[in-house]
Coordinates of C-alpha atoms in Angstrom, one line a residue:
Chain A
X1 CA -40.6 14.9 14.8
X2 CA -41.4 18.2 16.5
X3 CA -39.6 21.5 16.9
X4 CA -38.1 20.5 20.2
X5 CA -36.1 17.7 18.6
X6 CA -34.7 20.1 15.9
X7 CA -33.7 22.5 18.7
X8 CA -32.0 19.7 20.7
X9 CA -30.1 18.6 17.5
X10 CA -28.9 22.2 16.8
X11 CA -27.8 22.8 20.4
X12 CA -26.0 19.4 20.6
X13 CA -24.3 20.1 17.3
X14 CA -22.9 23.5 18.4
X15 CA -21.4 22.1 21.5
X16 CA -20.0 19.1 19.5
X17 CA -18.6 21.5 16.9
X18 CA -16.6 23.4 19.6
X19 CA -15.2 20.2 21.2
X20 CA -14.3 18.6 17.9
X21 CA -12.7 21.8 16.6
X22 CA -10.7 22.1 19.8
X23 CA -9.4 18.5 19.4
X24 CA -8.4 19.3 15.8
X25 CA -6.6 22.6 16.8
X26 CA -4.8 20.8 19.7
X27 CA -3.5 18.1 17.3
X28 CA -2.3 20.8 14.9
X29 CA -0.4 22.6 17.7
X30 CA 1.1 19.2 18.7
X31 CA 2.3 18.6 15.2
X32 CA 3.8 22.1 14.9
X33 CA 1.4 23.4 12.2
X34 CA 0.9 27.1 11.8
X35 CA -2.2 29.2 12.4
X36 CA -3.7 28.2 9.0
X37 CA -3.1 24.5 9.8
X38 CA -4.7 25.0 13.2
X39 CA -7.8 26.6 11.6
X40 CA -7.9 24.0 8.8
X41 CA -7.7 21.0 11.2
X42 CA -10.3 22.7 13.6
X43 CA -12.8 23.3 10.7
X44 CA -12.1 19.9 9.1
X45 CA -12.6 18.0 12.4
X46 CA -15.7 19.9 13.4
X47 CA -17.5 20.0 10.0
X48 CA -16.0 17.1 8.1
X49 CA -18.3 14.4 9.4
X50 CA -21.4 16.5 9.1
X51 CA -20.6 17.6 5.5
X52 CA -20.1 14.0 4.6
X53 CA -23.4 13.1 6.2
X54 CA -25.3 15.9 4.3
X55 CA -23.6 15.1 1.0
X56 CA -24.7 11.5 1.3
X57 CA -28.3 12.2 2.2
X58 CA -28.4 14.9 -0.5
X59 CA -29.1 17.8 1.9
X60 CA -27.0 20.4 0.0
X61 CA -25.6 22.9 0.7
X62 CA -24.7 21.2 4.0
X63 CA -25.7 22.7 7.3
X64 CA -22.1 23.9 7.7
X65 CA -22.7 26.2 4.7
X66 CA -26.2 27.5 5.4
X67 CA -26.1 28.4 9.2
X68 CA -23.2 30.7 9.8
X69 CA -22.9 29.5 13.4
X70 CA -21.5 26.2 12.1
X71 CA -18.6 28.2 10.8
X72 CA -18.2 30.7 13.6
X73 CA -18.0 28.1 16.4
X74 CA -15.0 26.2 14.9
X75 CA -13.2 29.5 14.1
X76 CA -13.7 30.7 17.7
X77 CA -12.6 27.3 19.1
X78 CA -9.5 27.5 16.9
X79 CA -8.7 31.0 18.2
X80 CA -9.3 30.1 21.8
X81 CA -7.1 27.0 21.5
X82 CA -4.4 29.0 19.7
X83 CA -4.0 31.4 22.7
X84 CA -5.2 29.3 25.7
X85 CA -3.6 25.9 24.9
X86 CA -0.7 26.3 27.4
X87 CA -3.3 26.2 30.2
X88 CA -4.1 22.7 29.1
X89 CA -1.5 20.6 30.9
X90 CA -1.9 17.1 29.7
X91 CA -1.9 17.4 25.9
X92 CA -2.8 13.9 24.7
X93 CA -5.4 13.1 27.3
X94 CA -7.1 16.5 26.8
X95 CA -7.3 15.9 23.1
X96 CA -8.9 12.6 23.7
X97 CA -11.5 13.9 26.2
X98 CA -12.6 16.6 23.8
X99 CA -12.7 14.0 21.1
X100 CA -14.9 11.7 23.2
X101 CA -17.4 14.5 23.8
X102 CA -17.6 15.2 20.1
X103 CA -18.0 11.5 19.4
X104 CA -21.0 11.2 21.6
X105 CA -22.7 14.3 20.4
X106 CA -22.2 13.8 16.7
X107 CA -23.2 10.2 16.5
X108 CA -26.6 11.1 18.0
X109 CA -27.2 14.2 15.8
X110 CA -26.1 12.3 12.7
X111 CA -28.4 9.4 13.5
X112 CA -31.3 11.7 14.2
X113 CA -30.8 13.5 10.9
X114 CA -30.5 10.2 9.0
X115 CA -33.8 9.1 10.5
X116 CA -35.4 12.4 9.6
X117 CA -34.4 11.7 5.9
X118 CA -36.0 8.3 6.1
X119 CA -32.9 6.1 5.9
X120 CA -33.2 2.5 7.0
X121 CA -32.1 1.4 10.5
X122 CA -28.7 0.0 9.5
X123 CA -27.9 2.9 7.2
X124 CA -28.9 5.4 10.0
X125 CA -26.4 3.7 12.4
X126 CA -23.7 3.8 9.7
X127 CA -24.4 7.5 8.9
X128 CA -24.5 8.3 12.6
X129 CA -21.1 6.7 13.2
X130 CA -19.7 8.3 10.0
X131 CA -20.9 11.8 11.2
X132 CA -19.1 11.1 14.5
X133 CA -15.8 9.6 13.3
X134 CA -15.6 11.2 9.8
X135 CA -14.1 14.5 10.9
X136 CA -11.5 12.7 13.1
X137 CA -10.5 10.4 10.3
X138 CA -10.1 13.4 7.9
X139 CA -8.1 15.2 10.7
X140 CA -5.8 12.3 11.1
X141 CA -5.3 11.7 7.4
X142 CA -4.5 15.5 6.8
X143 CA -2.1 15.5 9.7
X144 CA -0.5 12.3 8.4
X145 CA -1.4 10.2 11.4
X146 CA -2.8 6.6 11.0
X147 CA -6.4 7.1 12.0
X148 CA -6.9 6.2 15.6
X149 CA -10.1 4.6 14.4
X150 CA -8.4 1.6 12.8
X151 CA -5.4 1.1 15.1
X152 CA -5.2 -2.1 17.2
X153 CA -3.5 -0.3 20.1
X154 CA -6.2 2.4 20.4
X155 CA -9.1 2.1 22.8
X156 CA -12.7 1.5 21.7
X157 CA -13.9 4.4 19.6
X158 CA -16.3 3.5 16.8
X159 CA -18.0 0.8 18.9
X160 CA -19.4 3.2 21.6
X161 CA -20.7 5.4 18.7
X162 CA -22.3 2.4 17.0
X163 CA -24.0 1.4 20.2
X164 CA -25.3 4.9 20.8
X165 CA -26.6 5.2 17.3
X166 CA -28.3 1.8 17.6
X167 CA -30.0 3.0 20.8
X168 CA -31.3 6.1 19.1
X169 CA -32.6 4.1 16.1
X170 CA -34.3 1.7 18.5
X171 CA -35.9 4.6 20.5
X172 CA -37.0 6.3 17.3
X173 CA -38.9 3.2 16.1
X174 CA -40.3 2.5 19.7
X175 CA -41.6 6.1 19.7
X176 CA -39.7 7.1 22.8
X177 CA -38.9 10.9 23.5
X178 CA -35.9 11.6 21.3
X179 CA -34.6 14.6 23.3
X180 CA -34.1 12.5 26.4
X181 CA -32.9 9.4 24.6
X182 CA -30.5 11.5 22.5
X183 CA -29.0 13.2 25.5
X184 CA -28.7 9.9 27.3
X185 CA -27.1 8.2 24.3
X186 CA -24.6 11.0 23.9
X187 CA -23.6 10.8 27.6
X188 CA -23.4 7.0 27.3
X189 CA -21.1 7.1 24.3
X190 CA -18.9 9.7 26.0
X191 CA -18.8 7.7 29.2
X192 CA -18.1 4.4 27.5
X193 CA -15.3 6.0 25.4
X194 CA -13.7 7.5 28.4
X195 CA -13.9 4.3 30.4
X196 CA -12.5 2.4 27.4
X197 CA -9.6 4.8 27.3
X198 CA -8.9 4.6 31.1
X199 CA -9.2 0.8 31.2
X200 CA -7.5 0.3 27.7
X201 CA -10.4 -1.7 26.4
X202 CA -9.6 -2.6 22.8
X203 CA -11.4 -4.2 19.9
X204 CA -10.2 -7.7 19.0
X205 CA -7.7 -8.4 16.3
X206 CA -7.8 -11.2 13.8
X207 CA -5.7 -14.1 14.8
X208 CA -2.4 -14.4 12.8
X209 CA 0.2 -17.1 12.9
X210 CA 3.1 -14.7 12.3
X211 CA 2.8 -11.4 14.1
X212 CA 2.3 -8.8 11.4
X213 CA 4.2 -5.5 11.3
X214 CA 2.1 -2.8 12.9
X215 CA 2.0 0.6 11.1
X216 CA 5.0 1.6 9.1
Chain B
X1 CA -32.0 0.4 -21.0
X2 CA -34.2 -2.5 -20.0
X3 CA -34.7 -4.4 -16.7
X4 CA -32.2 -7.0 -17.6
X5 CA -29.3 -4.6 -17.7
X6 CA -30.3 -3.1 -14.3
X7 CA -30.3 -6.7 -12.9
X8 CA -26.9 -7.5 -14.4
X9 CA -25.6 -4.2 -12.8
X10 CA -26.9 -5.2 -9.4
X11 CA -25.6 -8.7 -9.5
X12 CA -22.2 -7.6 -10.7
X13 CA -22.0 -5.0 -8.0
X14 CA -22.8 -7.4 -5.2
X15 CA -20.0 -9.8 -6.3
X16 CA -17.7 -6.8 -6.7
X17 CA -18.6 -5.5 -3.3
X18 CA -17.6 -8.9 -1.7
X19 CA -14.3 -9.1 -3.5
X20 CA -13.3 -5.5 -2.8
X21 CA -14.4 -5.7 0.9
X22 CA -12.2 -8.8 1.2
X23 CA -9.2 -7.0 -0.2
X24 CA -9.8 -4.2 2.2
X25 CA -10.2 -6.5 5.2
X26 CA -7.0 -8.5 4.2
X27 CA -5.0 -5.3 4.0
X28 CA -6.3 -4.3 7.5
X29 CA -5.2 -7.6 8.9
X30 CA -1.8 -7.3 7.2
X31 CA -1.4 -3.9 8.8
X32 CA -2.4 -5.2 12.3
X33 CA -5.5 -3.2 12.5
X34 CA -8.3 -4.3 14.9
X35 CA -11.8 -5.5 14.1
X36 CA -13.1 -2.0 13.7
X37 CA -10.2 -1.2 11.3
X38 CA -11.0 -4.4 9.3
X39 CA -14.7 -3.4 9.0
X40 CA -13.8 0.2 8.1
X41 CA -11.4 -0.8 5.4
X42 CA -13.8 -3.4 4.1
X43 CA -16.7 -1.0 3.9
X44 CA -14.5 1.9 2.5
X45 CA -12.9 -0.3 -0.2
X46 CA -16.2 -1.8 -1.2
X47 CA -18.5 1.3 -1.1
X48 CA -16.0 4.2 -1.5
X49 CA -15.9 4.2 -5.3
X50 CA -19.6 3.8 -5.7
X51 CA -20.4 6.5 -3.2
X52 CA -18.0 8.9 -5.0
X53 CA -19.7 8.0 -8.3
X54 CA -23.3 8.6 -6.9
X55 CA -22.3 11.9 -5.3
X56 CA -20.9 13.1 -8.6
X57 CA -23.8 12.2 -10.7
X58 CA -26.2 13.5 -8.0
X59 CA -27.9 10.2 -7.2
X60 CA -28.3 10.7 -3.5
X61 CA -28.6 9.0 -1.1
X62 CA -26.0 6.7 -2.9
X63 CA -27.1 3.1 -3.6
X64 CA -24.9 2.1 -0.7
X65 CA -27.4 3.8 1.6
X66 CA -30.7 2.8 0.0
X67 CA -30.3 -0.9 -0.7
X68 CA -29.4 -2.6 2.6
X69 CA -27.6 -5.4 0.6
X70 CA -24.8 -2.9 -0.2
X71 CA -24.0 -2.7 3.5
X72 CA -24.7 -6.3 4.4
X73 CA -22.3 -7.8 1.8
X74 CA -19.2 -5.9 3.0
X75 CA -20.0 -6.6 6.6
X76 CA -20.3 -10.3 5.9
X77 CA -17.1 -10.2 3.8
X78 CA -15.3 -8.5 6.7
X79 CA -16.6 -11.2 9.2
X80 CA -15.6 -14.1 6.8
X81 CA -12.1 -12.6 6.3
X82 CA -11.7 -12.0 10.0
X83 CA -12.1 -15.7 10.8
X84 CA -11.1 -17.4 7.6
X85 CA -8.0 -15.5 6.6
X86 CA -5.5 -18.1 7.9
X87 CA -6.7 -20.4 5.2
X88 CA -5.5 -17.9 2.6
X89 CA -1.9 -18.9 2.2
X90 CA -0.3 -16.3 0.0
X91 CA -1.4 -12.9 1.5
X92 CA -0.2 -10.3 -1.0
X93 CA -1.1 -12.2 -4.1
X94 CA -4.6 -13.1 -2.8
X95 CA -5.3 -9.5 -1.9
X96 CA -4.3 -8.5 -5.5
X97 CA -6.5 -11.2 -7.1
X98 CA -9.5 -10.1 -5.2
X99 CA -8.7 -6.5 -6.0
X100 CA -8.5 -7.4 -9.7
X101 CA -11.9 -9.0 -9.7
X102 CA -13.4 -5.9 -8.0
X103 CA -11.5 -3.6 -10.5
X104 CA -13.2 -5.4 -13.5
X105 CA -16.7 -5.5 -12.0
X106 CA -16.8 -1.9 -10.7
X107 CA -15.4 -0.2 -13.8
X108 CA -18.2 -1.8 -15.8
X109 CA -21.0 -1.0 -13.4
X110 CA -19.7 2.5 -12.9
X111 CA -19.6 3.2 -16.6
X112 CA -23.1 1.7 -17.2
X113 CA -24.5 4.0 -14.4
X114 CA -22.7 7.0 -15.8
X115 CA -24.2 6.3 -19.3
X116 CA -27.7 5.8 -17.7
X117 CA -27.3 9.4 -16.2
X118 CA -26.4 10.8 -19.7
X119 CA -22.8 11.7 -19.1
X120 CA -20.6 12.1 -22.1
X121 CA -18.3 9.3 -23.4
X122 CA -15.1 10.7 -21.9
X123 CA -16.8 11.5 -18.6
X124 CA -18.4 8.0 -18.5
X125 CA -14.9 6.4 -18.8
X126 CA -13.5 8.6 -16.1
X127 CA -16.4 7.9 -13.8
X128 CA -16.1 4.1 -14.5
X129 CA -12.4 4.2 -13.6
X130 CA -13.2 6.3 -10.5
X131 CA -15.8 3.8 -9.4
X132 CA -13.3 1.0 -9.8
X133 CA -10.2 2.6 -8.3
X134 CA -11.8 5.1 -5.8
X135 CA -12.4 2.6 -3.0
X136 CA -8.8 1.2 -3.3
X137 CA -7.3 4.7 -3.2
X138 CA -9.4 5.5 -0.1
X139 CA -8.3 2.2 1.4
X140 CA -4.6 2.9 0.8
X141 CA -4.8 6.5 2.0
X142 CA -6.6 5.4 5.2
X143 CA -4.1 2.6 5.8
X144 CA -1.2 5.1 5.1
X145 CA 0.0 3.3 2.0
X146 CA 1.1 5.2 -1.1
X147 CA -1.8 4.3 -3.5
X148 CA -0.7 1.4 -5.7
X149 CA -2.6 3.3 -8.5
X150 CA 0.2 6.0 -8.8
X151 CA 3.3 3.9 -8.0
X152 CA 5.8 3.3 -10.8
X153 CA 6.8 -0.1 -9.5
X154 CA 3.2 -1.4 -9.5
X155 CA 1.7 -3.3 -12.4
X156 CA -1.0 -1.9 -14.7
X157 CA -4.1 -1.1 -12.7
X158 CA -6.1 1.9 -14.0
X159 CA -5.2 1.2 -17.7
X160 CA -7.1 -2.1 -17.9
X161 CA -10.1 -0.4 -16.2
X162 CA -9.9 2.5 -18.7
X163 CA -9.9 0.1 -21.6
X164 CA -12.8 -1.8 -20.2
X165 CA -14.8 1.3 -19.6
X166 CA -14.0 2.6 -23.1
X167 CA -15.2 -0.7 -24.5
X168 CA -18.5 -0.5 -22.6
X169 CA -19.0 3.1 -23.8
X170 CA -18.3 2.1 -27.4
X171 CA -20.8 -0.8 -27.2
X172 CA -23.4 1.4 -25.6
X173 CA -23.2 3.9 -28.5
X174 CA -23.1 1.0 -31.0
X175 CA -26.3 -0.5 -29.5
X176 CA -24.7 -3.8 -28.6
X177 CA -26.3 -6.0 -25.9
X178 CA -24.9 -4.5 -22.6
X179 CA -25.3 -7.6 -20.5
X180 CA -22.9 -9.6 -22.7
X181 CA -20.6 -6.7 -23.4
X182 CA -20.4 -5.7 -19.7
X183 CA -19.6 -9.3 -18.6
X184 CA -17.0 -9.6 -21.3
X185 CA -15.4 -6.2 -20.4
X186 CA -15.3 -7.2 -16.7
X187 CA -13.6 -10.5 -17.5
X188 CA -11.2 -8.7 -19.9
X189 CA -10.2 -6.1 -17.2
X190 CA -9.7 -8.9 -14.6
X191 CA -7.6 -10.9 -17.0
X192 CA -5.5 -8.0 -18.3
X193 CA -4.8 -6.9 -14.7
X194 CA -3.8 -10.5 -13.6
X195 CA -1.5 -10.9 -16.7
X196 CA 0.0 -7.5 -16.0
X197 CA 0.8 -8.6 -12.4
X198 CA 2.3 -11.9 -13.5
X199 CA 4.4 -10.4 -16.3
X200 CA 5.2 -7.1 -14.4
X201 CA 3.8 -4.9 -17.1
X202 CA 4.1 -1.3 -15.9
X203 CA 3.0 2.1 -17.2
X204 CA 5.9 4.3 -18.5
X205 CA 7.6 6.9 -16.3
X206 CA 8.6 10.3 -17.4
X207 CA 12.3 10.5 -18.4
X208 CA 14.4 12.3 -15.8
X209 CA 18.1 13.2 -15.8
X210 CA 18.6 12.5 -12.2
X211 CA 16.8 9.5 -10.7
X212 CA 14.1 10.9 -8.3
X213 CA 13.5 9.5 -4.9
X214 CA 10.7 7.0 -5.0
X215 CA 8.1 7.1 -2.2
X216 CA 9.2 8.4 1.2
Chain C
X1 CA -24.9 38.5 -13.0
X2 CA -24.6 38.9 -16.7
X3 CA -23.2 36.7 -19.5
X4 CA -19.8 38.4 -19.4
X5 CA -19.1 37.3 -15.8
X6 CA -19.9 33.6 -16.7
X7 CA -17.5 33.9 -19.6
X8 CA -14.8 35.4 -17.4
X9 CA -15.4 32.5 -14.9
X10 CA -15.0 29.9 -17.6
X11 CA -11.9 31.4 -19.1
X12 CA -10.2 31.9 -15.8
X13 CA -11.1 28.3 -14.9
X14 CA -9.6 26.8 -18.0
X15 CA -6.3 28.7 -17.4
X16 CA -6.3 27.7 -13.8
X17 CA -7.0 24.0 -14.7
X18 CA -3.9 24.0 -16.9
X19 CA -1.6 25.5 -14.2
X20 CA -2.9 23.3 -11.4
X21 CA -2.7 20.1 -13.5
X22 CA 0.9 21.0 -14.4
X23 CA 1.7 21.4 -10.7
X24 CA 0.2 18.0 -9.9
X25 CA 2.0 16.3 -12.9
X26 CA 5.3 17.9 -11.8
X27 CA 4.9 16.6 -8.2
X28 CA 4.1 13.1 -9.6
X29 CA 7.3 13.2 -11.7
X30 CA 9.3 14.4 -8.7
X31 CA 7.9 11.5 -6.7
X32 CA 8.8 9.0 -9.4
X33 CA 5.2 8.0 -10.1
X34 CA 4.3 6.4 -13.5
X35 CA 2.2 7.9 -16.3
X36 CA -1.0 6.9 -14.6
X37 CA 0.2 8.6 -11.4
X38 CA 1.0 11.7 -13.4
X39 CA -2.4 11.8 -15.0
X40 CA -4.2 11.1 -11.6
X41 CA -2.4 13.8 -9.8
X42 CA -2.9 16.2 -12.7
X43 CA -6.7 15.6 -12.8
X44 CA -7.0 15.5 -9.0
X45 CA -5.2 18.8 -8.5
X46 CA -7.0 20.5 -11.3
X47 CA -10.5 19.2 -10.7
X48 CA -10.5 18.3 -7.0
X49 CA -11.3 21.7 -5.5
X50 CA -14.0 22.5 -8.1
X51 CA -15.6 19.1 -7.6
X52 CA -15.7 19.6 -3.8
X53 CA -17.2 23.1 -4.4
X54 CA -19.9 21.8 -6.8
X55 CA -20.8 18.8 -4.5
X56 CA -21.2 21.2 -1.6
X57 CA -23.4 23.7 -3.4
X58 CA -25.4 20.8 -4.9
X59 CA -24.5 21.6 -8.5
X60 CA -24.3 18.0 -9.7
X61 CA -22.9 16.6 -11.9
X62 CA -20.0 19.0 -11.3
X63 CA -18.8 21.2 -14.1
X64 CA -15.8 18.8 -14.4
X65 CA -18.3 16.2 -15.7
X66 CA -20.5 18.3 -17.9
X67 CA -18.1 20.4 -20.0
X68 CA -15.6 18.1 -21.6
X69 CA -13.0 20.9 -21.7
X70 CA -12.6 20.5 -18.0
X71 CA -11.3 17.0 -18.6
X72 CA -9.4 17.7 -21.8
X73 CA -7.3 20.6 -20.4
X74 CA -5.8 18.6 -17.4
X75 CA -5.2 15.6 -19.7
X76 CA -3.3 17.8 -22.2
X77 CA -1.4 19.5 -19.3
X78 CA -0.4 16.0 -18.0
X79 CA 0.8 15.0 -21.5
X80 CA 2.7 18.2 -22.1
X81 CA 4.4 17.9 -18.7
X82 CA 5.2 14.3 -19.2
X83 CA 7.3 15.1 -22.3
X84 CA 8.4 18.7 -21.7
X85 CA 9.3 18.7 -18.0
X86 CA 13.1 18.4 -18.6
X87 CA 13.0 21.9 -20.1
X88 CA 11.8 23.2 -16.7
X89 CA 15.1 23.7 -14.9
X90 CA 14.2 24.6 -11.3
X91 CA 11.7 21.9 -10.3
X92 CA 10.4 23.0 -6.9
X93 CA 10.1 26.7 -7.7
X94 CA 8.4 26.0 -11.0
X95 CA 5.8 23.8 -9.2
X96 CA 5.2 26.6 -6.7
X97 CA 4.8 29.3 -9.4
X98 CA 2.2 27.2 -11.3
X99 CA 0.5 26.4 -8.0
X100 CA 0.3 30.1 -7.1
X101 CA -1.4 30.9 -10.5
X102 CA -4.0 28.2 -9.9
X103 CA -4.5 29.5 -6.3
X104 CA -5.4 33.0 -7.5
X105 CA -7.6 31.9 -10.3
X106 CA -9.6 29.2 -8.4
X107 CA -10.3 31.2 -5.3
X108 CA -11.9 33.9 -7.5
X109 CA -14.0 31.5 -9.6
X110 CA -15.0 29.5 -6.5
X111 CA -16.1 32.6 -4.7
X112 CA -18.0 33.9 -7.7
X113 CA -19.8 30.5 -8.1
X114 CA -20.7 30.4 -4.4
X115 CA -22.2 33.9 -4.6
X116 CA -24.1 32.9 -7.7
X117 CA -25.6 30.1 -5.6
X118 CA -26.6 32.6 -2.9
X119 CA -24.2 31.5 -0.1
X120 CA -23.5 33.9 2.7
X121 CA -20.4 36.1 2.7
X122 CA -18.4 34.0 5.2
X123 CA -19.4 30.7 3.4
X124 CA -18.5 32.2 0.0
X125 CA -15.0 33.0 1.3
X126 CA -14.6 29.5 2.7
X127 CA -15.9 27.9 -0.5
X128 CA -13.6 30.1 -2.6
X129 CA -10.6 29.1 -0.5
X130 CA -11.7 25.4 -0.6
X131 CA -11.9 25.5 -4.4
X132 CA -8.4 27.0 -4.5
X133 CA -6.7 24.8 -1.9
X134 CA -8.8 21.6 -2.1
X135 CA -7.1 20.1 -5.2
X136 CA -3.6 20.8 -3.7
X137 CA -4.5 19.1 -0.4
X138 CA -5.9 16.1 -2.3
X139 CA -2.7 16.1 -4.4
X140 CA -0.5 16.1 -1.3
X141 CA -2.5 13.5 0.6
X142 CA -2.5 11.2 -2.4
X143 CA 1.3 11.7 -2.9
X144 CA 1.8 11.1 0.8
X145 CA 3.1 14.6 1.5
X146 CA 2.0 16.6 4.5
X147 CA -0.2 19.3 2.9
X148 CA 1.9 22.4 2.4
X149 CA -1.3 24.2 3.5
X150 CA -0.8 23.3 7.2
X151 CA 2.9 23.3 7.5
X152 CA 4.6 25.9 9.7
X153 CA 7.7 26.1 7.5
X154 CA 5.7 26.8 4.3
X155 CA 5.0 30.4 3.1
X156 CA 1.6 32.0 3.2
X157 CA -0.8 30.0 1.0
X158 CA -4.4 30.1 2.2
X159 CA -4.2 33.6 3.6
X160 CA -3.7 35.3 0.2
X161 CA -6.6 33.2 -1.2
X162 CA -8.8 34.2 1.8
X163 CA -8.0 37.9 1.2
X164 CA -8.7 37.6 -2.5
X165 CA -12.1 35.8 -1.8
X166 CA -13.0 38.4 0.7
X167 CA -12.3 41.2 -1.8
X168 CA -14.5 39.5 -4.4
X169 CA -17.3 39.1 -1.8
X170 CA -17.0 42.8 -0.9
X171 CA -17.0 43.9 -4.5
X172 CA -20.1 41.7 -5.2
X173 CA -22.1 43.3 -2.4
X174 CA -20.9 46.8 -3.4
X175 CA -22.1 46.2 -6.9
X176 CA -18.6 46.7 -8.5
X177 CA -17.9 45.1 -12.0
X178 CA -16.9 41.5 -11.2
X179 CA -14.9 40.9 -14.3
X180 CA -12.4 43.6 -13.4
X181 CA -12.5 42.9 -9.7
X182 CA -12.1 39.1 -10.2
X183 CA -9.1 39.5 -12.5
X184 CA -7.5 42.0 -10.1
X185 CA -8.2 39.7 -7.1
X186 CA -6.6 36.7 -9.0
X187 CA -3.5 38.8 -9.8
X188 CA -3.3 40.0 -6.2
X189 CA -3.5 36.5 -4.8
X190 CA -0.9 35.3 -7.2
X191 CA 1.4 38.2 -6.5
X192 CA 1.0 38.0 -2.7
X193 CA 1.7 34.3 -2.8
X194 CA 4.8 34.7 -4.9
X195 CA 6.1 37.5 -2.7
X196 CA 5.4 35.4 0.4
X197 CA 7.4 32.6 -1.1
X198 CA 10.4 34.8 -2.0
X199 CA 10.4 36.6 1.3
X200 CA 9.5 33.5 3.4
X201 CA 6.5 35.2 4.9
X202 CA 4.9 32.6 7.2
X203 CA 1.7 32.3 9.3
X204 CA 2.2 32.5 13.1
X205 CA 2.5 29.4 15.2
X206 CA 0.9 28.9 18.6
X207 CA 3.4 29.4 21.4
X208 CA 4.6 26.2 23.0
X209 CA 6.9 25.7 26.0
X210 CA 8.6 22.6 24.6
X211 CA 9.2 22.6 20.9
X212 CA 6.9 20.0 19.3
X213 CA 8.1 17.5 16.7
X214 CA 7.4 18.8 13.3
X215 CA 6.0 16.3 10.8
X216 CA 6.9 12.7 11.2

């Protein structure tokens, strides 16, 4: 892979960091957390998935701890959200749109990095999805929410990311230009996630004779 | 350690992966999660403890990301559970039996791997127990259950694993054949866990003047 | 850095391990967990932040798994707390005092280790704070409490740690004697945290038109 791909990865990641951090900061404000909680959820949501990815492929210290921009961007996003959030009218939907943008960007960058470290196709897809959904799961667990990822009444989330990651893996092995494919995959994941939210597309549930209790 | 031990480790792990993944998938179905939630809990329960173990001993990427079988087995287990779970009549007990099998298998393989990476005896026991209980704790936290591991009203869980791990460490330093000892230890842990469940054996609680609130 | 600093780090860490483990064990007793739960929360609180730190800087196996004292101290602290806790009259405040001591000690040792591994100034502060607060967050998540770290109605916690870490980073780059500075920073963090608790100093919340629900 050439320099251009590394550049595309870095640029996509910085945009993704900002959107993910914003989604974390907005959830913290919704939950009534203080400034520290807002900063913690912003950093955790933005960097959690990437740190998991880098620990797993053994690229330590993770990018989040070597390039200072990876820290500066979530801190700025947290500060902007702290002051500017009243401008955002529709809380829940705004959180979800930002989240969808991060989902698309991070599954692509995670998959590309996994391929660069010579992981197999299936593992690269899993690591791409983990990069994308890991920060959000850590955010939800820290905020004591059941992760949207696993809930039956939430719209498709991991499935768009898995499809996008699989597309990137396929393009990589077919020798297609990764900058274009990666951007297209990120847009596809974002779009599919947003459409799934608007149309309430959901993943199937296992059939059960007696209806189980949902949540607690 | 010879080839035979490595083979025993791999075989035990694949069986353990299937049983742990099944316990995760069954809990997800009980909680009313969707297909993604079932797959996530299956993978997390099966691979979580081993990934923690490999990150700690510095063996990256973890086995779960190098040998594709470690991913295929939990995915198959999740799919089988998704369709076949109505055949399983007694939900809770079935989950616990599968969990006990995974407990025995993973504490042995975790301890053997820790010894292979030259950790001390006490550390090898801790890592063996972590390998065995780590996936279940991550499963419970993600599903927003108080981990059975720490609850006073749950039967012995970590203590059988600790005894099994200690037995493997002792046999290792005594030069006994690890294939036989490991199998015996796994069966012992499984049996002790099942007996503890049936007879409601519990770990002691600290004495308190006023009865504390349990759980939330 | 000379031998003396490494010695100071080790000594501070062993004291911090004991205090953190005690805070974890006391919370477990408050929650009605059993002996295993007490030991798990003691070990997790004491070693969680340091293990996170070592995984991130790539120093594997973490110190918690190479020097057996890092395991022995939390186990002893859990046993002492198990039997001696009725002597401790005021539960909640005692937990918080122990927690404050661990906070001061771990942010200093975490920052010093991050600097020793050549991390940048901002990253060293983040890693120092993570070392200090990581175990507590893992403790709270495992015990199904909303982490005190993010709650608006809890007194300053991460901010004293961040100030202490920043002081250590400044002193390191100014060439000041790290043994003295580290001790002073730990005492400062402990003192600021205790004063913040007594005077109910809190971090600011984001302004919201409608009061959001706090917690669940």
